[in-house]
Tab-separated table of C-alpha atoms in Angstrom:
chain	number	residue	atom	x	y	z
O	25	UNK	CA	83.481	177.393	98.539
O	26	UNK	CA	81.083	175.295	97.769
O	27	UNK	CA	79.542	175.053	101.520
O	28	UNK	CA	79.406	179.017	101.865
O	29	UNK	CA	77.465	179.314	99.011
O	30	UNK	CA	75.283	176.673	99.504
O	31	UNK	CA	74.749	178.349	103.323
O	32	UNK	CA	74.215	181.724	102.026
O	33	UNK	CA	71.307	180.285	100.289
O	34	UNK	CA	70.091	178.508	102.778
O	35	UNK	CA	70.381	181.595	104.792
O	36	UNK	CA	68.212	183.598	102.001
O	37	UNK	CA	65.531	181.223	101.882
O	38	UNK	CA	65.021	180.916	105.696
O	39	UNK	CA	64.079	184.822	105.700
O	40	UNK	CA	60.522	183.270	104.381
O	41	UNK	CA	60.116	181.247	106.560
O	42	UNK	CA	58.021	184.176	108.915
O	43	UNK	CA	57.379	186.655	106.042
O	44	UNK	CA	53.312	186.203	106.783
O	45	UNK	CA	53.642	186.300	110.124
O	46	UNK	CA	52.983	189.316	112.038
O	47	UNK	CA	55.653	191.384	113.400
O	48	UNK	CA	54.563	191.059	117.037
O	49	UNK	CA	54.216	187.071	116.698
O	50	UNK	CA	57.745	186.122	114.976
O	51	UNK	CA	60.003	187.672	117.802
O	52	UNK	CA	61.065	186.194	120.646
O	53	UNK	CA	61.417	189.211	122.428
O	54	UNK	CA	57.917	190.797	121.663
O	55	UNK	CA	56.320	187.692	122.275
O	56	UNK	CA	58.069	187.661	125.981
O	57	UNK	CA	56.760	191.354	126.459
O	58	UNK	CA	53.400	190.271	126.614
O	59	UNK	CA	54.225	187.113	128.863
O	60	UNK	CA	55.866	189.176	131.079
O	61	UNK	CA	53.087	192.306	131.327
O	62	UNK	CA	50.931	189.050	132.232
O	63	UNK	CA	52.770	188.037	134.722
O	64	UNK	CA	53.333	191.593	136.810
O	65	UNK	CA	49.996	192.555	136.406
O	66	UNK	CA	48.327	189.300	137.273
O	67	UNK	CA	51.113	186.803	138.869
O	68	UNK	CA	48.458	184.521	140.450
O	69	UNK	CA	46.780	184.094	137.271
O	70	UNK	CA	49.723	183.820	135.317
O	71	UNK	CA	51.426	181.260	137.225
O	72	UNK	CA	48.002	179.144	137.483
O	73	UNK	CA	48.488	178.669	133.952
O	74	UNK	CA	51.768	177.087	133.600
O	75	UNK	CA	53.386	179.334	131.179
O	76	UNK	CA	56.846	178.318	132.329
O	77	UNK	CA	56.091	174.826	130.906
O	78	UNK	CA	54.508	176.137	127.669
O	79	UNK	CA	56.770	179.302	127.021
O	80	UNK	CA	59.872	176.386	125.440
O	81	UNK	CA	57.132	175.053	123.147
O	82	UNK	CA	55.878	178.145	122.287
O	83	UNK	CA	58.789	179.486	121.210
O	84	UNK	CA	60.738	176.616	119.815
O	85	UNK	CA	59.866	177.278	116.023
O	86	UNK	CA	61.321	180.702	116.391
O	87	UNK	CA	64.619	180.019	117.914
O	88	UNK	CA	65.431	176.709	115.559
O	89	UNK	CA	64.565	179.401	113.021
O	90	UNK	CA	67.713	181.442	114.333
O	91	UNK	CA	69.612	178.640	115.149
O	92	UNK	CA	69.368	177.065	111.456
O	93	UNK	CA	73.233	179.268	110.909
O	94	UNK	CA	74.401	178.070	114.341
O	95	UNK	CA	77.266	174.823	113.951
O	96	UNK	CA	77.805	173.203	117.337
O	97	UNK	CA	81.194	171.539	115.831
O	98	UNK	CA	82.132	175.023	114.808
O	99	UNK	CA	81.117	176.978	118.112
O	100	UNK	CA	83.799	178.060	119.801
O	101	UNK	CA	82.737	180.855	122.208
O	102	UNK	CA	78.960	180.066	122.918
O	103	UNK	CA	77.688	181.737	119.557
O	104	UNK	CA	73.872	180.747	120.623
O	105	UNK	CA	74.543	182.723	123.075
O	106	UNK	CA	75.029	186.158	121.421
O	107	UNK	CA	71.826	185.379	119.349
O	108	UNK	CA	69.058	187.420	119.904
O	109	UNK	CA	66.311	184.900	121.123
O	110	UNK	CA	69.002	184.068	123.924
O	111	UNK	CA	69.632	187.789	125.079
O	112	UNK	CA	65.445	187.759	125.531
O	113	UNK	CA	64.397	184.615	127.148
O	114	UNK	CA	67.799	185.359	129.932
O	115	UNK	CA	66.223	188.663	130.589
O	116	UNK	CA	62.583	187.452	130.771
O	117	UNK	CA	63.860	184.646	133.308
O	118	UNK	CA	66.369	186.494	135.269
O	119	UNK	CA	65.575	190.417	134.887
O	120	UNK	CA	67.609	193.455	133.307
O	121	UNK	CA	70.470	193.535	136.150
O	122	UNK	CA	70.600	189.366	135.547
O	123	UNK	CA	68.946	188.976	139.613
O	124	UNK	CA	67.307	186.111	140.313
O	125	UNK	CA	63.470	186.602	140.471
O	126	UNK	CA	61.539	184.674	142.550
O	127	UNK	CA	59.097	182.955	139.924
O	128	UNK	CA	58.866	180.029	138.392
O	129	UNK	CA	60.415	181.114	134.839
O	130	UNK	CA	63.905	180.934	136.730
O	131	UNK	CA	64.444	177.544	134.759
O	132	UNK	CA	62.678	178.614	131.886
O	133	UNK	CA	66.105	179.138	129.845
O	134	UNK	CA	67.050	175.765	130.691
O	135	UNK	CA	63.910	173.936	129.850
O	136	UNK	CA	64.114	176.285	125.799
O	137	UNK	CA	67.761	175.235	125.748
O	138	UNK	CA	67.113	171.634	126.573
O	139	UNK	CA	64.020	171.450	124.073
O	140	UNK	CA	65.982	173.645	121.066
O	141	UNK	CA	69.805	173.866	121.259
O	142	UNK	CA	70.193	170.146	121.921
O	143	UNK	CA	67.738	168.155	119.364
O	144	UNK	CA	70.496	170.332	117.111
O	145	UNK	CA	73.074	169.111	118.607
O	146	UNK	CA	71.848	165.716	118.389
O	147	UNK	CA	71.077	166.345	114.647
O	148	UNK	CA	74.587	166.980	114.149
O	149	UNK	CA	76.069	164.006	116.009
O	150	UNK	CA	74.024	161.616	114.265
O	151	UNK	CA	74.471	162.920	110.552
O	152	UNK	CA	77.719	164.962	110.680
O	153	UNK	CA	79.658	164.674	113.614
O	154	UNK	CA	82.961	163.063	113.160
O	155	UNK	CA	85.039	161.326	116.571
O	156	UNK	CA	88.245	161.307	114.790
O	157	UNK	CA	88.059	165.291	114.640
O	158	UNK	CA	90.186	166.574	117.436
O	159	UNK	CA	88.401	170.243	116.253
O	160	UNK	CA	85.082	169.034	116.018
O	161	UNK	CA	85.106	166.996	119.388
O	162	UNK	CA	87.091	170.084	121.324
O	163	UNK	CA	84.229	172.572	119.687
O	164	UNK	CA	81.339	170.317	120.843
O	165	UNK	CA	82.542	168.535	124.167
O	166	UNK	CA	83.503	172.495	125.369
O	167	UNK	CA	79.419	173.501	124.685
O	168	UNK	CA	78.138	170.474	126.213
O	169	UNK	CA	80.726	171.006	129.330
O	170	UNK	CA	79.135	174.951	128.777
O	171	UNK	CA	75.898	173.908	129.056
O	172	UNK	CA	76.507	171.916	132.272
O	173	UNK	CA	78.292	174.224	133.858
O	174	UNK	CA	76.098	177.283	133.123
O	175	UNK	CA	72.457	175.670	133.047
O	176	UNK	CA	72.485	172.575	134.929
O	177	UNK	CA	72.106	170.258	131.675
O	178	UNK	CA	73.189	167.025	132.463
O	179	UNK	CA	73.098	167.231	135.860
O	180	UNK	CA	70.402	164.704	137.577
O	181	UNK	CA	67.793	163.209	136.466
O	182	UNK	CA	67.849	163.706	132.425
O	183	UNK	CA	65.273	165.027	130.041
O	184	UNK	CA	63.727	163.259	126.781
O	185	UNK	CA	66.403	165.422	124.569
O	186	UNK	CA	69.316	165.149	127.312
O	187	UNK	CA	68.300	161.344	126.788
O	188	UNK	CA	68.136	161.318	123.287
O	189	UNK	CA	71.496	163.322	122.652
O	190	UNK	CA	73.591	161.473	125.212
O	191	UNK	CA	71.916	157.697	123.320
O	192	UNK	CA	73.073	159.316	119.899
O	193	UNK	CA	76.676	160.064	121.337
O	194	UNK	CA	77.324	156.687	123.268
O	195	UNK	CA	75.763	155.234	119.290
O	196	UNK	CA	78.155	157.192	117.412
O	197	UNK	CA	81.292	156.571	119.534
O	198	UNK	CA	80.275	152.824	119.801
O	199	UNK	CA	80.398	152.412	116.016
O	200	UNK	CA	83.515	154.710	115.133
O	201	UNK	CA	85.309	152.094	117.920
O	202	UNK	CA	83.419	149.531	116.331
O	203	UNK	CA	83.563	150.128	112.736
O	204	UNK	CA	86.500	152.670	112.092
O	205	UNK	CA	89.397	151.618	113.847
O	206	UNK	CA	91.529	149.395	111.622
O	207	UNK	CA	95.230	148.784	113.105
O	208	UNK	CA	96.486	145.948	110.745
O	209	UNK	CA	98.221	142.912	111.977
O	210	UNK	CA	101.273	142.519	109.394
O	211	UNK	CA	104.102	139.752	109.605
O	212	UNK	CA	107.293	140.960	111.820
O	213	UNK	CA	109.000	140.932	108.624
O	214	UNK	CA	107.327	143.479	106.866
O	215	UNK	CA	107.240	145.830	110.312
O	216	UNK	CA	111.067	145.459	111.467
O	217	UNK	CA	111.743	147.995	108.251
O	218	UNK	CA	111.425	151.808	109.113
O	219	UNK	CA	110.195	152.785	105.672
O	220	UNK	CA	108.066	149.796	104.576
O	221	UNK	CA	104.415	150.835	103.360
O	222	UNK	CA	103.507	148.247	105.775
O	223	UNK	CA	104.798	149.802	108.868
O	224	UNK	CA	103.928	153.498	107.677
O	225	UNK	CA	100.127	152.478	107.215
O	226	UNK	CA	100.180	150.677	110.461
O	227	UNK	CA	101.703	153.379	112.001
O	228	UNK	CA	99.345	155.854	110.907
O	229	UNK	CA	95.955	153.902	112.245
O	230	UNK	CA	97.837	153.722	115.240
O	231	UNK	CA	97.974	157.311	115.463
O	232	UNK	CA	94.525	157.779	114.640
O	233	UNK	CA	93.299	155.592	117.105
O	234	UNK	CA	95.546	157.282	119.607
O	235	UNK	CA	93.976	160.670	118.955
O	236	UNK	CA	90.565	159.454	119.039
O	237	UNK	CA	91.089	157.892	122.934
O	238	UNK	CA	92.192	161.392	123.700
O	239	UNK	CA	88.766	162.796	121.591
O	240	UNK	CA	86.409	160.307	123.678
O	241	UNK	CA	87.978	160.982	126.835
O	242	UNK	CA	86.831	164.704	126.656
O	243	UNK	CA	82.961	163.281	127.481
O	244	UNK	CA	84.221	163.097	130.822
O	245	UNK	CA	81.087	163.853	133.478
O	246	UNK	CA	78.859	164.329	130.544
O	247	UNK	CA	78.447	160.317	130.048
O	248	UNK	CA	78.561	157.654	132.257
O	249	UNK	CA	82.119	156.324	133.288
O	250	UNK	CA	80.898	152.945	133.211
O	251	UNK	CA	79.860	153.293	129.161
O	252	UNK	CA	83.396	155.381	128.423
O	253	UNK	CA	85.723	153.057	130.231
O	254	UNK	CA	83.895	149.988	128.385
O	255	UNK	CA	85.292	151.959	125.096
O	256	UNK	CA	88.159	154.055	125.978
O	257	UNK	CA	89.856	150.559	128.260
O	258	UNK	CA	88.257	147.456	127.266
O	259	UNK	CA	88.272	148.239	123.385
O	260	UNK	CA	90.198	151.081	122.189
O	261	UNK	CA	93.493	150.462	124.431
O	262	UNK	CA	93.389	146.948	125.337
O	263	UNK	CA	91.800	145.233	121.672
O	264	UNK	CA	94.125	147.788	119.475
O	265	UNK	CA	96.424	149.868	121.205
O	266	UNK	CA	98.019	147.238	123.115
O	267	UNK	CA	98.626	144.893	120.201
O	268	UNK	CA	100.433	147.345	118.152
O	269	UNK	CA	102.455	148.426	121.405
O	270	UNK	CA	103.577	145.644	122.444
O	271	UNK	CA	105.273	144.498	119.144
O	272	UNK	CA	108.010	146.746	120.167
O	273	UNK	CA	108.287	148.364	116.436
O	274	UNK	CA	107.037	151.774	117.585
O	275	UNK	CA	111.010	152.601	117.809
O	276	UNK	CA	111.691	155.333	119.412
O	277	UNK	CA	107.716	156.520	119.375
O	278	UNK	CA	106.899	154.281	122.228
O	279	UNK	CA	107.376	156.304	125.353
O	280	UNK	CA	106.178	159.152	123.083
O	281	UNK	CA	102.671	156.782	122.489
O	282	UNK	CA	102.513	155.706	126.346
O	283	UNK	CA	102.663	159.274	127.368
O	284	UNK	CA	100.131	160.176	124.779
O	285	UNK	CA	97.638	156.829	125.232
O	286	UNK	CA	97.968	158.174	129.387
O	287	UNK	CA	97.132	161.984	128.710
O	288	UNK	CA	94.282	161.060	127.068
O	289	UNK	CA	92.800	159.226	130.220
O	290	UNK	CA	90.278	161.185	132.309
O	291	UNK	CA	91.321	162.854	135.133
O	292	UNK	CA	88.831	162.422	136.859
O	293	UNK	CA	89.468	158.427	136.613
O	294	UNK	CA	92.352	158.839	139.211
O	295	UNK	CA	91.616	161.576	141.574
O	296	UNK	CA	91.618	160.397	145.321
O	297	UNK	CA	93.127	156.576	143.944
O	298	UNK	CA	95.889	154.944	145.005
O	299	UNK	CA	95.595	151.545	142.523
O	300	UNK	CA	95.714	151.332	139.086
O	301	UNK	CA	92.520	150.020	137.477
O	302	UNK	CA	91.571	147.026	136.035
O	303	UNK	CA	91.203	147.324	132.599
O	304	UNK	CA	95.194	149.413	132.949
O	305	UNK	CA	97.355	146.213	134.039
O	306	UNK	CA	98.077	145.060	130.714
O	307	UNK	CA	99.237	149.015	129.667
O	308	UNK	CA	101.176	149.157	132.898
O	309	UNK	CA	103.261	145.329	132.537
O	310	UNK	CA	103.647	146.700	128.929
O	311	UNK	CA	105.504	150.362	130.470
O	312	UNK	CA	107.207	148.446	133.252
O	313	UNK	CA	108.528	145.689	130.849
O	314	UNK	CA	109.882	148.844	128.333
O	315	UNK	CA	111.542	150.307	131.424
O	316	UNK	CA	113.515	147.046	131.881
O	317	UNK	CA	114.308	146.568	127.954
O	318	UNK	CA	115.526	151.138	128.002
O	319	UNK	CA	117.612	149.961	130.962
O	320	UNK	CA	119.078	146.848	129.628
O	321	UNK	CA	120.031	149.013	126.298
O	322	UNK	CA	121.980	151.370	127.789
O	323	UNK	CA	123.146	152.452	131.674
O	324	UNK	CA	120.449	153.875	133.896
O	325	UNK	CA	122.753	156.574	134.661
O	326	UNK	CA	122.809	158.039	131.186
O	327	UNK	CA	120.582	161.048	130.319
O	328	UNK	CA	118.974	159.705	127.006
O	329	UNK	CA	117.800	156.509	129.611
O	330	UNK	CA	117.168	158.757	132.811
O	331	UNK	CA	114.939	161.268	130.748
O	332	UNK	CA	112.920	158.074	129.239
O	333	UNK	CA	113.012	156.271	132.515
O	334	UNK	CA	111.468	159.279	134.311
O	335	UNK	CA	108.700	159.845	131.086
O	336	UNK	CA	107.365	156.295	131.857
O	337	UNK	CA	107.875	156.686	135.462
O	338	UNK	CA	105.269	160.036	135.057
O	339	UNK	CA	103.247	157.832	132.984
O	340	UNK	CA	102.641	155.177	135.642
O	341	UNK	CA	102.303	158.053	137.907
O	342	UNK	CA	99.170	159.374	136.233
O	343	UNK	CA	97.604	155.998	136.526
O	344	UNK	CA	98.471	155.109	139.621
O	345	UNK	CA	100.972	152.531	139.836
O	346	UNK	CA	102.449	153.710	142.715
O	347	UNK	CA	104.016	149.490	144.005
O	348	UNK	CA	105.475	149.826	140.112
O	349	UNK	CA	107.070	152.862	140.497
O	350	UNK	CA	108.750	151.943	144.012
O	351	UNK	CA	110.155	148.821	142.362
O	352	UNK	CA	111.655	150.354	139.532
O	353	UNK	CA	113.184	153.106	141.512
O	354	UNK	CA	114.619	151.044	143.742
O	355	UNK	CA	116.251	149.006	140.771
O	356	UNK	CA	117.772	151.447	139.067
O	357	UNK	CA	118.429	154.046	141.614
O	358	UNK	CA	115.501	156.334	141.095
O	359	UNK	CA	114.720	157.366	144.730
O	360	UNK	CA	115.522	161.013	143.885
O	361	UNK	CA	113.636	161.069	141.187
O	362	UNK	CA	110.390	160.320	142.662
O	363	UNK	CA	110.714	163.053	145.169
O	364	UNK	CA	111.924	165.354	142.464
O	365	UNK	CA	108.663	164.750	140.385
O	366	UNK	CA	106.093	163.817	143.010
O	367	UNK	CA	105.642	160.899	141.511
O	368	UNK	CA	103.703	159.098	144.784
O	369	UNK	CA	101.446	162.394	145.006
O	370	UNK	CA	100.704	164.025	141.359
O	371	UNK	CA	97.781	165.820	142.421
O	372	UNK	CA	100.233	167.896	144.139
O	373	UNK	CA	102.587	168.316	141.442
């Protein structure tokens, strides 16, 4: 309640902000009108001046003006792009019937989107942005996948702001990794009993931590793999996730966390391989090792064991871990199983 009201004044006082200003001279759209009567009437002129590169400048204070309502970690549909300083600048670079013109302003949108849309962004991962928020990472890894897809940003060479928002990311996940993951290391004692405080607080970081792989690996193709492997593998899974899966006290959650820790991998990690990386050997002896210990329990020919076998077998299908998966099966009789699920080609499946 508290935040609405406090943005409904914030709202009330921004209406000032151009109350001197002359009507022609605080809208985006006028302003354009004039830009673009320049440029039909006299296009050598026009273009000798470099308005392309001054137009983002020009207009910046304007469209942060409209964007001061807009939440990237709220947006859920592209809501810049129904404002009305979006709807102008896409017809001044593209035309009415959206053609392409043959003039420089083609990448005009990009260049205001690149100077206004993401210093906001980056305002909001460095002050409010939380990683642990499945809704806030979905909301503002989907624009940022948006604005790739739709306007080139990201792609090549980066701009100052590109630069400056990707730094603040890589900063922000670095410390959350860093400085808010807490799994506890508690005596076997106090972990071996189901409802011990102990075990239910451990539990929970575990869960969080879990989630928040998943969170980071939605930055896929929008950071470098190098930087989000260094996190997701080397830290995350192999400093915390491991330790707290390999105590065997996850019960009957531990296929549950493998498949979980494995679906929040990157796709794009494992398309076209046919080895399991690196920084994943110590997760795959760890899912190889718990099908041995299921088996061992209980026949491999009972349903409860089959259905977990097969889960892990999935599991070290997504990663690649194809020499693992051919050894088990051939154990315990899995043969059928592999063809069944296409484990050896899950691309296809």
């Amino acid at each position: 309640m508290v935040e609405c009201l406090q943005e409904k004044v914030r709202k009330e006082k921004s209406k000032a902000v151009f109350s001197d200003v002359q009507e022609d001279f605080c809208s985006v759209k006028k302003i354009l009108s004039r830009f673009e009567e320049w440029r039909e009437c006299y296009s050598e002129s026009y273009h000798n001046a470099y308005i392309s590169l001054c137009l983002p400048k020009l207009l910046n204070p304007i469209i942060r003006h409209q964007l001061l309502a807009w939440n990237p970690l709220k947006d859920t549909s592209g809501d810049f792009e129904n404002l009305p300083w979006f709807t102008a600048v896409e017809t001044f670079c593209h035309g009415h019937g959206h053609e392409e013109l043959e003039h420089t302003d083609r990448q005009t949108l990009s260049s205001v989107i690149e100077r206004t849309v993401v210093p906001k962004m980056t305002a909001y991962v460095e002050l409010v942005w939380d990683p642990m928020s499945h809704q806030q990472s979905v909301c503002l890894t989907d624009v940022c996948h948006s604005l790739k897809e739709d306007y080139s940003i990201f792609e090549g060479e980066h701009t100052k702001p590109v630069k400056a928002f990707a730094e603040a990311l890589v900063r922000r996940l670095r410390s959350c990794v860093d400085e808010d993951v807490f799994i506890p290391l508690y005596p076997k004692k106090f972990l071996e009993e189901a409802s011990s405080p102990q075990r239910h607080f451990r539990d929970q970081q575990f869960w969080t931590a879990v989630k928040l792989l998943g969170n980071m690996g939605k930055w896929d193709l929008l950071l470098p793999e190098s930087v989000l492997k260094e996190l997701m593998l080397d830290k995350l899974l192999n400093r915390y996730l491991m330790t707290t899966l390999c105590s065997q006290t996850l019960s009957n959650n531990a296929v549950y966390a493998c498949k979980k820790i494995a679906d929040g991998l990157p796709p794009s990690w494992f398309k076209g391989e046919s080895t399991c990386l690196p920084q994943l050997h110590n997760f795959r002896n760890h899912i190889v090792q718990k099908v041995h210990a299921i088996c061992k329990q209980q026949p491999p020919t009972d349903p409860n064991t089959r259905a977990a076998v097969v889960d892990l077998l999935k599991v070290l299908s997504t990663i690649r871990c194809h020499d693992s998966i051919m050894a088990i099966a051939e154990k315990y009789h899995y043969e059928d199983a592999i063809y069944s699920h296409q484990l050896l080609n899950p691309e296809t499946a």
